[in-house]
Coordinates of N, CA and C in Angstrom, one line a residue:
M699 N 2.1 6.4 30.6 CA 1.0 7.2 30.1 C 1.5 8.3 29.3
L700 N 0.9 8.6 28.2 CA 1.2 9.7 27.3 C 0.0 10.6 27.1
T701 N 0.3 11.9 26.9 CA -0.8 12.8 26.6 C -0.6 13.3 25.2
A702 N -1.7 13.4 24.5 CA -1.7 13.9 23.1 C -3.1 14.5 22.7
R703 N -3.1 15.0 21.5 CA -4.4 15.5 20.9 C -4.8 14.8 19.6
A704 N -4.0 14.1 19.0 CA -4.3 13.4 17.8 C -3.5 12.1 17.6
F705 N -4.1 11.2 16.9 CA -3.4 9.9 16.6 C -3.1 9.8 15.1
L706 N -1.9 9.4 14.8 CA -1.6 9.1 13.4 C -1.2 7.6 13.3
L707 N -1.9 6.9 12.5 CA -1.9 5.4 12.6 C -1.3 4.9 11.3
D708 N -0.2 4.1 11.3 CA 0.2 3.3 10.2 C -0.8 2.1 10.1
M709 N -0.8 1.4 8.9 CA -1.8 0.3 8.7 C -1.1 -1.0 8.9
D710 N -0.3 -1.4 7.9 CA 0.3 -2.8 7.9 C 1.2 -3.0 9.1
G711 N 1.0 -4.0 9.9 CA 1.8 -4.3 11.1 C 1.3 -3.5 12.3
T712 N 0.5 -2.5 12.1 CA 0.0 -1.7 13.3 C -1.4 -2.0 13.5
L713 N -2.3 -1.9 12.5 CA -3.7 -2.2 12.6 C -4.0 -3.5 11.9
V714 N -3.3 -3.8 10.9 CA -3.6 -5.0 10.0 C -2.3 -5.9 10.0
N715 N -2.5 -7.2 10.2 CA -1.4 -8.1 10.0 C -1.5 -8.6 8.5
S716 N -0.6 -8.1 7.7 CA -0.6 -8.5 6.3 C 0.7 -9.2 5.9
D717 N 1.4 -9.7 6.9 CA 2.7 -10.3 6.7 C 2.7 -11.4 5.7
A718 N 1.7 -12.2 5.7 CA 1.6 -13.4 4.8 C 1.6 -13.0 3.3
V719 N 0.8 -11.9 3.0 CA 0.7 -11.4 1.7 C 2.0 -10.7 1.3
V720 N 2.5 -9.9 2.2 CA 3.8 -9.2 1.9 C 4.9 -10.2 1.6
E721 N 5.0 -11.2 2.3 CA 6.0 -12.2 2.1 C 5.9 -12.9 0.8
R722 N 4.6 -13.3 0.5 CA 4.4 -14.0 -0.8 C 4.8 -13.1 -2.0
C723 N 4.3 -11.9 -2.0 CA 4.6 -11.0 -3.1 C 6.0 -10.6 -3.3
W724 N 6.7 -10.3 -2.1 CA 8.1 -9.8 -2.2 C 9.0 -11.0 -2.5
R725 N 8.7 -12.2 -2.0 CA 9.5 -13.3 -2.4 C 9.6 -13.5 -3.9
R726 N 8.4 -13.4 -4.5 CA 8.3 -13.6 -6.0 C 9.1 -12.5 -6.7
W727 N 9.0 -11.3 -6.2 CA 9.8 -10.2 -6.8 C 11.2 -10.4 -6.7
A728 N 11.7 -10.7 -5.5 CA 13.1 -10.9 -5.2 C 13.7 -12.1 -6.1
E729 N 12.9 -13.1 -6.2 CA 13.4 -14.2 -7.0 C 13.5 -13.8 -8.5
R730 N 12.5 -13.1 -9.0 CA 12.6 -12.6 -10.4 C 13.8 -11.7 -10.6
N731 N 14.2 -11.0 -9.6 CA 15.3 -10.1 -9.8 C 16.7 -10.6 -9.2
G732 N 16.8 -11.9 -9.0 CA 18.0 -12.5 -8.6 C 18.5 -12.2 -7.2
L733 N 17.6 -11.9 -6.3 CA 17.9 -11.5 -4.9 C 17.5 -12.6 -4.0
D734 N 18.2 -12.7 -2.8 CA 17.9 -13.6 -1.8 C 16.6 -13.1 -1.1
P735 N 15.5 -13.9 -1.2 CA 14.2 -13.4 -0.7 C 14.3 -13.2 0.8
D736 N 15.0 -14.0 1.6 CA 15.1 -13.8 3.0 C 15.7 -12.5 3.4
E737 N 16.8 -12.1 2.6 CA 17.4 -10.8 2.8 C 16.5 -9.7 2.4
A738 N 15.8 -9.8 1.3 CA 14.9 -8.8 0.8 C 13.8 -8.5 1.9
L739 N 13.3 -9.5 2.5 CA 12.2 -9.3 3.4 C 12.6 -8.5 4.7
K740 N 13.9 -8.4 4.9 CA 14.4 -7.7 6.1 C 14.2 -6.2 5.9
V741 N 14.0 -5.7 4.7 CA 13.9 -4.3 4.4 C 12.6 -3.8 3.8
V742 N 11.6 -4.7 3.6 CA 10.4 -4.3 2.8 C 9.4 -3.6 3.6
H743 N 9.4 -3.7 4.9 CA 8.4 -3.2 5.8 C 8.5 -1.6 5.9
G744 N 7.3 -1.0 5.8 CA 7.2 0.4 6.1 C 7.4 1.4 4.9
R745 N 8.1 1.0 3.9 CA 8.4 1.9 2.8 C 7.3 1.6 1.7
Q746 N 7.2 2.6 0.8 CA 6.5 2.3 -0.5 C 7.4 1.3 -1.3
G747 N 6.7 0.5 -2.1 CA 7.4 -0.5 -2.9 C 8.6 0.0 -3.7
Y748 N 8.4 1.1 -4.4 CA 9.5 1.6 -5.3 C 10.7 2.0 -4.4
A749 N 10.5 2.5 -3.2 CA 11.6 2.9 -2.3 C 12.4 1.6 -1.8
T750 N 11.6 0.6 -1.6 CA 12.3 -0.7 -1.2 C 13.1 -1.2 -2.3
M751 N 12.5 -1.2 -3.5 CA 13.3 -1.7 -4.7 C 14.5 -0.9 -4.9
A752 N 14.5 0.4 -4.7 CA 15.7 1.2 -4.9 C 16.7 0.9 -3.9
A753 N 16.3 0.6 -2.6 CA 17.3 0.2 -1.6 C 17.9 -1.1 -1.9
L754 N 17.1 -2.1 -2.5 CA 17.7 -3.4 -2.8 C 18.5 -3.4 -4.1
L755 N 18.1 -2.6 -5.0 CA 18.8 -2.5 -6.3 C 19.2 -1.1 -6.6
P756 N 20.2 -0.5 -5.9 CA 20.5 0.9 -6.0 C 20.9 1.4 -7.4
D757 N 21.4 0.5 -8.3 CA 21.8 1.0 -9.6 C 20.7 0.8 -10.7
R758 N 19.5 0.4 -10.2 CA 18.5 0.1 -11.2 C 17.7 1.4 -11.5
P759 N 17.4 1.7 -12.8 CA 16.6 2.9 -13.1 C 15.3 3.0 -12.3
M760 N 15.1 4.2 -11.8 CA 13.9 4.4 -11.0 C 12.6 4.2 -11.7
E761 N 12.6 4.4 -13.0 CA 11.3 4.2 -13.8 C 10.9 2.7 -13.7
L762 N 11.9 1.8 -13.7 CA 11.6 0.4 -13.6 C 11.0 0.0 -12.2
N763 N 11.6 0.7 -11.1 CA 11.0 0.5 -9.8 C 9.6 1.0 -9.7
H764 N 9.3 2.1 -10.3 CA 7.9 2.6 -10.3 C 7.0 1.6 -11.1
A765 N 7.5 1.1 -12.2 CA 6.7 0.2 -13.0 C 6.4 -1.1 -12.2
D766 N 7.4 -1.6 -11.6 CA 7.3 -2.8 -10.7 C 6.4 -2.6 -9.5
N767 N 6.5 -1.4 -9.0 CA 5.6 -1.0 -7.9 C 4.1 -1.1 -8.2
R768 N 3.8 -0.6 -9.4 CA 2.4 -0.6 -9.9 C 1.9 -2.1 -9.9
V769 N 2.8 -3.0 -10.5 CA 2.4 -4.4 -10.5 C 2.3 -5.0 -9.1
M770 N 3.2 -4.6 -8.3 CA 3.2 -5.1 -6.9 C 1.9 -4.7 -6.2
L771 N 1.5 -3.4 -6.3 CA 0.3 -2.9 -5.7 C -0.9 -3.7 -6.1
A772 N -1.0 -4.0 -7.4 CA -2.1 -4.7 -8.0 C -2.1 -6.1 -7.4
E773 N -1.0 -6.8 -7.3 CA -0.9 -8.1 -6.8 C -1.3 -8.2 -5.3
E774 N -0.8 -7.2 -4.5 CA -1.2 -7.1 -3.1 C -2.7 -6.8 -2.9
T775 N -3.2 -6.0 -3.7 CA -4.6 -5.7 -3.6 C -5.5 -6.9 -3.9
A776 N -5.1 -7.7 -4.8 CA -5.9 -8.9 -5.2 C -5.7 -10.0 -4.2
D777 N -4.6 -10.0 -3.4 CA -4.3 -11.2 -2.6 C -4.6 -10.8 -1.1
L778 N -5.7 -11.2 -0.6 CA -6.1 -10.9 0.8 C -6.1 -12.1 1.7
D779 N -5.5 -13.2 1.2 CA -5.5 -14.4 2.0 C -4.6 -14.2 3.2
G780 N -5.1 -14.4 4.4 CA -4.3 -14.3 5.6 C -4.2 -12.9 6.2
V781 N -4.9 -11.9 5.6 CA -5.0 -10.6 6.1 C -6.0 -10.5 7.3
V782 N -5.5 -10.2 8.5 CA -6.3 -10.2 9.7 C -6.0 -9.0 10.5
P783 N -6.8 -8.6 11.5 CA -6.5 -7.5 12.3 C -5.5 -7.8 13.3
V784 N -4.7 -6.8 13.7 CA -3.8 -6.9 14.8 C -4.6 -7.0 16.1
D785 N -4.2 -7.8 17.0 CA -5.0 -8.0 18.2 C -5.3 -6.7 18.9
G786 N -6.6 -6.4 19.2 CA -7.0 -5.2 19.8 C -7.3 -4.1 18.9
A787 N -7.1 -4.2 17.6 CA -7.3 -3.1 16.6 C -8.7 -2.7 16.5
A788 N -9.7 -3.6 16.5 CA -11.1 -3.2 16.4 C -11.5 -2.3 17.6
A789 N -11.2 -2.8 18.8 CA -11.5 -2.1 20.0 C -10.8 -0.8 20.1
F790 N -9.6 -0.7 19.7 CA -8.8 0.5 19.7 C -9.4 1.6 18.8
L791 N -9.7 1.2 17.6 CA -10.4 2.1 16.6 C -11.7 2.6 17.1
A792 N -12.5 1.7 17.8 CA -13.8 2.1 18.3 C -13.6 3.1 19.4
A793 N -12.5 2.9 20.2 CA -12.3 3.8 21.4 C -11.9 5.2 20.9
I794 N -11.3 5.3 19.7 CA -10.8 6.7 19.2 C -11.7 7.2 18.1
A795 N -12.8 6.6 17.9 CA -13.7 6.9 16.7 C -14.1 8.4 16.7
E796 N -14.3 9.0 17.9 CA -14.7 10.4 18.0 C -13.5 11.3 18.3
L797 N -12.3 10.8 18.3 CA -11.1 11.6 18.6 C -10.4 11.8 17.3
P798 N -9.6 12.9 17.2 CA -8.9 13.2 16.0 C -7.8 12.1 15.7
H799 N -8.0 11.5 14.5 CA -7.0 10.5 14.1 C -7.0 10.3 12.6
A800 N -5.9 9.9 12.1 CA -5.7 9.7 10.6 C -4.9 8.5 10.3
L801 N -5.2 7.9 9.2 CA -4.3 6.7 8.7 C -3.2 7.3 7.9
V802 N -2.0 6.9 8.1 CA -0.8 7.4 7.3 C -0.1 6.1 6.9
T803 N -0.3 5.7 5.6 CA 0.2 4.4 5.2 C 0.9 4.5 3.9
S804 N 1.9 3.6 3.7 CA 2.6 3.5 2.4 C 1.8 2.7 1.4
A805 N 0.6 2.2 1.7 CA -0.3 1.6 0.7 C -1.0 2.7 0.0
D806 N -1.4 2.4 -1.2 CA -2.3 3.3 -2.0 C -3.7 3.2 -1.5
E807 N -4.6 4.0 -2.0 CA -6.0 4.0 -1.5 C -6.6 2.7 -1.7
A808 N -6.4 2.1 -2.9 CA -7.1 0.8 -3.2 C -6.6 -0.3 -2.2
L809 N -5.3 -0.4 -2.0 CA -4.8 -1.4 -1.1 C -5.2 -1.1 0.3
A810 N -5.3 0.1 0.8 CA -5.7 0.4 2.1 C -7.2 0.0 2.3
Q811 N -8.0 0.3 1.4 CA -9.4 0.0 1.4 C -9.6 -1.6 1.5
A812 N -8.8 -2.3 0.6 CA -8.9 -3.7 0.6 C -8.5 -4.4 1.9
R813 N -7.3 -3.9 2.4 CA -6.8 -4.6 3.6 C -7.6 -4.3 4.8
M814 N -8.0 -3.0 5.0 CA -8.9 -2.7 6.2 C -10.2 -3.4 6.1
G815 N -10.7 -3.5 4.9 CA -12.0 -4.3 4.7 C -11.8 -5.8 5.0
A816 N -10.7 -6.4 4.5 CA -10.5 -7.8 4.7 C -10.3 -8.1 6.2
A817 N -9.7 -7.1 6.9 CA -9.5 -7.3 8.4 C -10.8 -6.9 9.2
G818 N -11.8 -6.4 8.5 CA -13.0 -6.1 9.2 C -12.9 -4.8 10.1
L819 N -12.1 -3.9 9.6 CA -11.8 -2.7 10.4 C -12.3 -1.5 9.7
P820 N -12.9 -0.5 10.4 CA -13.3 0.8 9.7 C -12.1 1.6 9.3
I821 N -12.1 2.1 8.1 CA -11.0 2.9 7.6 C -11.2 4.4 8.1
P822 N -10.2 5.0 8.7 CA -10.4 6.4 9.1 C -10.8 7.3 8.0
V823 N -11.6 8.3 8.2 CA -12.0 9.3 7.2 C -10.8 10.1 6.7
T824 N -10.0 10.5 7.6 CA -8.8 11.2 7.2 C -7.7 10.2 7.0
R825 N -7.1 10.3 5.8 CA -6.0 9.3 5.5 C -5.1 9.9 4.5
V826 N -3.8 9.6 4.7 CA -2.7 10.0 3.8 C -2.2 8.7 3.2
T827 N -2.5 8.4 2.0 CA -2.1 7.2 1.3 C -0.9 7.5 0.3
A828 N -0.4 6.5 -0.3 CA 0.8 6.7 -1.1 C 0.7 7.7 -2.2
E829 N -0.6 7.8 -2.8 CA -0.7 8.8 -3.9 C -0.6 10.2 -3.4
R830 N -0.7 10.4 -2.2 CA -0.8 11.8 -1.6 C 0.5 12.4 -1.1
V831 N 1.6 11.6 -1.3 CA 2.9 12.1 -0.8 C 3.9 12.0 -2.0
G832 N 4.9 12.8 -1.9 CA 6.0 12.7 -2.9 C 7.2 11.9 -2.5
A833 N 7.2 11.6 -1.2 CA 8.4 10.8 -0.7 C 7.8 9.7 0.3
S834 N 8.5 8.6 0.3 CA 8.1 7.5 1.1 C 8.7 7.6 2.5
K835 N 8.1 7.0 3.5 CA 8.7 6.8 4.8 C 10.1 6.2 4.5
P836 N 11.1 6.6 5.2 CA 11.2 7.3 6.4 C 11.2 8.8 6.3
D837 N 10.8 9.4 5.1 CA 10.6 10.8 5.0 C 9.3 11.1 5.9
P838 N 9.3 12.2 6.6 CA 8.2 12.6 7.5 C 7.0 13.2 6.8
E839 N 7.0 13.3 5.4 CA 6.0 14.1 4.7 C 4.6 13.6 5.1
G840 N 4.4 12.2 5.1 CA 3.0 11.7 5.3 C 2.5 12.1 6.7
F841 N 3.3 11.9 7.7 CA 2.9 12.3 9.1 C 2.7 13.8 9.2
L842 N 3.5 14.6 8.6 CA 3.3 16.0 8.7 C 2.0 16.4 8.0
K843 N 1.7 15.8 6.9 CA 0.5 16.1 6.2 C -0.7 15.6 7.0
G844 N -0.6 14.4 7.6 CA -1.7 14.0 8.4 C -2.0 14.9 9.6
A845 N -1.0 15.4 10.3 CA -1.1 16.3 11.4 C -1.8 17.6 10.9
A846 N -1.3 18.1 9.8 CA -1.9 19.4 9.2 C -3.4 19.2 8.9
E847 N -3.7 18.1 8.3 CA -5.1 17.9 7.9 C -6.0 17.7 9.1
L848 N -5.5 17.2 10.2 CA -6.3 17.2 11.5 C -6.3 18.5 12.2
G849 N -5.3 19.4 11.9 CA -5.3 20.7 12.5 C -4.5 20.8 13.8
F850 N -3.4 19.9 13.9 CA -2.6 19.9 15.1 C -1.2 20.0 14.8
A851 N -0.4 20.6 15.7 CA 1.0 20.7 15.6 C 1.6 19.3 15.8
P852 N 2.8 19.0 15.1 CA 3.4 17.7 15.3 C 3.6 17.3 16.7
A853 N 4.0 18.2 17.6 CA 4.2 17.8 19.0 C 3.0 17.3 19.7
D854 N 1.8 17.6 19.2 CA 0.5 17.2 19.8 C 0.1 15.8 19.3
C855 N 0.9 15.2 18.4 CA 0.4 14.0 17.7 C 1.2 12.8 18.3
L856 N 0.6 11.6 18.3 CA 1.2 10.4 18.6 C 1.2 9.5 17.4
V857 N 2.3 9.0 17.0 CA 2.4 8.1 15.8 C 2.4 6.6 16.3
F858 N 1.7 5.8 15.6 CA 1.7 4.3 15.9 C 2.3 3.6 14.7
E859 N 3.4 2.9 14.9 CA 4.1 2.3 13.8 C 4.7 1.0 14.3
D860 N 5.0 0.1 13.2 CA 5.7 -1.1 13.5 C 7.0 -1.3 12.9
S861 N 7.4 -0.4 11.9 CA 8.6 -0.6 11.2 C 9.7 0.4 11.4
Q862 N 10.9 0.1 11.1 CA 12.0 1.1 11.2 C 11.8 2.3 10.4
A863 N 11.3 2.2 9.2 CA 11.1 3.3 8.3 C 10.0 4.2 8.9
G864 N 9.0 3.6 9.4 CA 7.9 4.4 10.0 C 8.2 5.1 11.3
I865 N 9.0 4.4 12.1 CA 9.4 5.0 13.4 C 10.3 6.2 13.1
E866 N 11.3 6.0 12.2 CA 12.1 7.1 11.8 C 11.4 8.3 11.2
A867 N 10.3 8.0 10.4 CA 9.5 9.1 9.9 C 8.8 9.8 10.9
G868 N 8.2 9.1 11.9 CA 7.6 9.8 13.0 C 8.5 10.7 13.8
R869 N 9.7 10.2 14.1 CA 10.7 11.0 14.8 C 11.1 12.2 14.0
A870 N 11.3 12.0 12.7 CA 11.7 13.1 11.9 C 10.6 14.2 11.8
A871 N 9.4 13.8 12.0 CA 8.3 14.7 12.0 C 8.1 15.5 13.3
G872 N 8.9 15.1 14.3 CA 8.9 15.8 15.6 C 7.8 15.2 16.5
M873 N 7.4 14.0 16.3 CA 6.3 13.4 17.0 C 6.8 12.2 17.9
R874 N 6.1 11.9 18.9 CA 6.4 10.8 19.7 C 5.8 9.5 19.0
V875 N 6.4 8.4 19.3 CA 6.1 7.2 18.5 C 5.8 6.0 19.5
V876 N 4.6 5.4 19.3 CA 4.3 4.2 20.0 C 4.6 3.0 19.0
G877 N 5.6 2.2 19.4 CA 5.9 1.0 18.5 C 5.0 -0.1 18.8
V878 N 4.5 -0.7 17.7 CA 3.5 -1.8 17.9 C 4.1 -3.1 17.2
G879 N 4.1 -4.2 18.0 CA 4.5 -5.5 17.5 C 6.0 -5.8 17.6
P880 N 6.4 -7.0 17.2 CA 7.8 -7.4 17.5 C 8.9 -6.6 16.7
R881 N 8.5 -6.2 15.5 CA 9.5 -5.5 14.7 C 9.9 -4.1 15.3
A882 N 9.0 -3.5 16.0 CA 9.2 -2.1 16.5 C 10.2 -2.0 17.6
A883 N 10.3 -3.1 18.4 CA 11.1 -3.1 19.6 C 12.5 -2.7 19.4
A884 N 13.1 -3.1 18.3 CA 14.5 -2.9 18.0 C 14.8 -1.4 17.7
F885 N 13.8 -0.6 17.4 CA 14.1 0.8 16.9 C 13.8 1.9 17.9
A886 N 13.7 1.5 19.2 CA 13.6 2.5 20.3 C 12.5 3.5 20.1
P887 N 11.2 3.0 20.0 CA 10.1 4.0 20.0 C 10.0 4.5 21.4
D888 N 9.2 5.6 21.6 CA 9.0 6.1 22.9 C 8.4 5.1 23.9
V889 N 7.4 4.4 23.3 CA 6.8 3.3 24.1 C 6.6 2.1 23.1
H890 N 6.8 0.9 23.7 CA 6.6 -0.3 22.8 C 5.5 -1.2 23.4
V891 N 4.6 -1.7 22.6 CA 3.6 -2.7 23.0 C 3.6 -3.8 22.0
Q892 N 3.2 -5.0 22.5 CA 3.1 -6.2 21.6 C 2.0 -6.1 20.6
D893 N 0.9 -5.5 21.1 CA -0.3 -5.3 20.2 C -1.2 -4.2 20.9
L894 N -2.3 -4.0 20.3 CA -3.1 -2.8 20.7 C -4.0 -3.2 21.9
T895 N -4.0 -4.4 22.4 CA -4.7 -4.7 23.6 C -4.1 -4.1 24.8
E896 N -2.8 -3.7 24.7 CA -2.1 -3.1 25.8 C -2.3 -1.6 26.0
L897 N -3.2 -1.0 25.2 CA -3.4 0.4 25.3 C -4.9 0.7 25.7
R898 N -5.0 1.8 26.4 CA -6.3 2.3 26.8 C -6.4 3.8 26.6
V899 N -7.4 4.3 26.0 CA -7.5 5.7 25.8 C -8.5 6.4 26.7
E900 N -8.1 7.5 27.3 CA -9.0 8.2 28.2 C -9.1 9.7 27.8
P901 N -10.2 10.1 27.2 CA -10.3 11.6 26.9 C -10.3 12.4 28.2
T902 N -9.8 13.7 28.0 CA -9.8 14.6 29.2 C -10.7 15.8 28.9
A903 N -10.9 16.6 29.9 CA -11.8 17.7 29.8 C -11.3 18.8 28.8
D904 N -10.0 18.9 28.6 CA -9.5 20.0 27.8 C -9.4 19.6 26.3
G905 N -9.9 18.4 25.9 CA -9.9 18.0 24.6 C -8.7 17.1 24.2
S906 N -7.8 17.0 25.1 CA -6.7 16.1 24.8 C -7.1 14.7 25.3
F907 N -6.2 13.7 25.3 CA -6.5 12.4 25.8 C -5.2 11.8 26.4
L908 N -5.4 10.9 27.3 CA -4.4 10.1 27.9 C -4.3 8.8 27.3
L909 N -3.1 8.3 26.9 CA -2.9 6.9 26.4 C -2.3 6.1 27.5
H910 N -3.0 5.2 28.1 CA -2.5 4.4 29.2 C -1.9 3.1 28.6
V911 N -0.7 2.8 29.0 CA 0.0 1.7 28.5 C 0.1 0.6 29.6
A912 N -0.2 -0.6 29.3 CA -0.2 -1.7 30.3 C 1.2 -1.8 30.9
A913 N 1.1 -2.1 32.2 CA 2.4 -2.1 32.9 C 3.3 -3.2 32.4
S914 N 2.7 -4.2 31.7 CA 3.5 -5.3 31.2 C 4.2 -5.0 29.9
A915 N 3.8 -3.9 29.3 CA 4.4 -3.5 28.0 C 5.8 -3.0 28.2
A916 N 6.6 -3.2 27.1 CA 8.0 -2.7 27.2 C 8.1 -1.2 27.1

């Protein structure tokens, strides 16, 4: 059980399962650039596209990464085949609808709208998308900005993430991290769950809330 005052939610892998689209788009990019697609897919999750490209091709001019990232975002926004909600996401979002929460995602606004819509999930009113930060996860900027917009100190916030970059960003922001899904387990979040069905939210009289984690969760 964790106590907090605000939730900061990643999107891909945390609320929305978009792995099928991510794999299709990044495999094509890796092949175009002479990279092993299977190796590339090990590092694509959690970061903005240009940051992933820089990690995979460190000697490549950054302007080319930004140009490719714009193409990648357009491809991903147009390809919604296989985008589905993570188990329990709809119920979880309904449970926190009246509680302070924000979306903090490496997707841009158009991609966030498209994927949340395709998954049939309501998009949080407060959100920090790619256009609103100067640095990609694992930099903590996005989470710190989300906390500030909700009006809470970092220590009062819980981050929900699936990727190494996201978990590192949450920690760097001084926040506790709930790891969601199979990828998260390897990166030592404060709590790990297989999906959002393992969580239950209980508001308290002082305005905070308790997050109950199923006993079966890691």
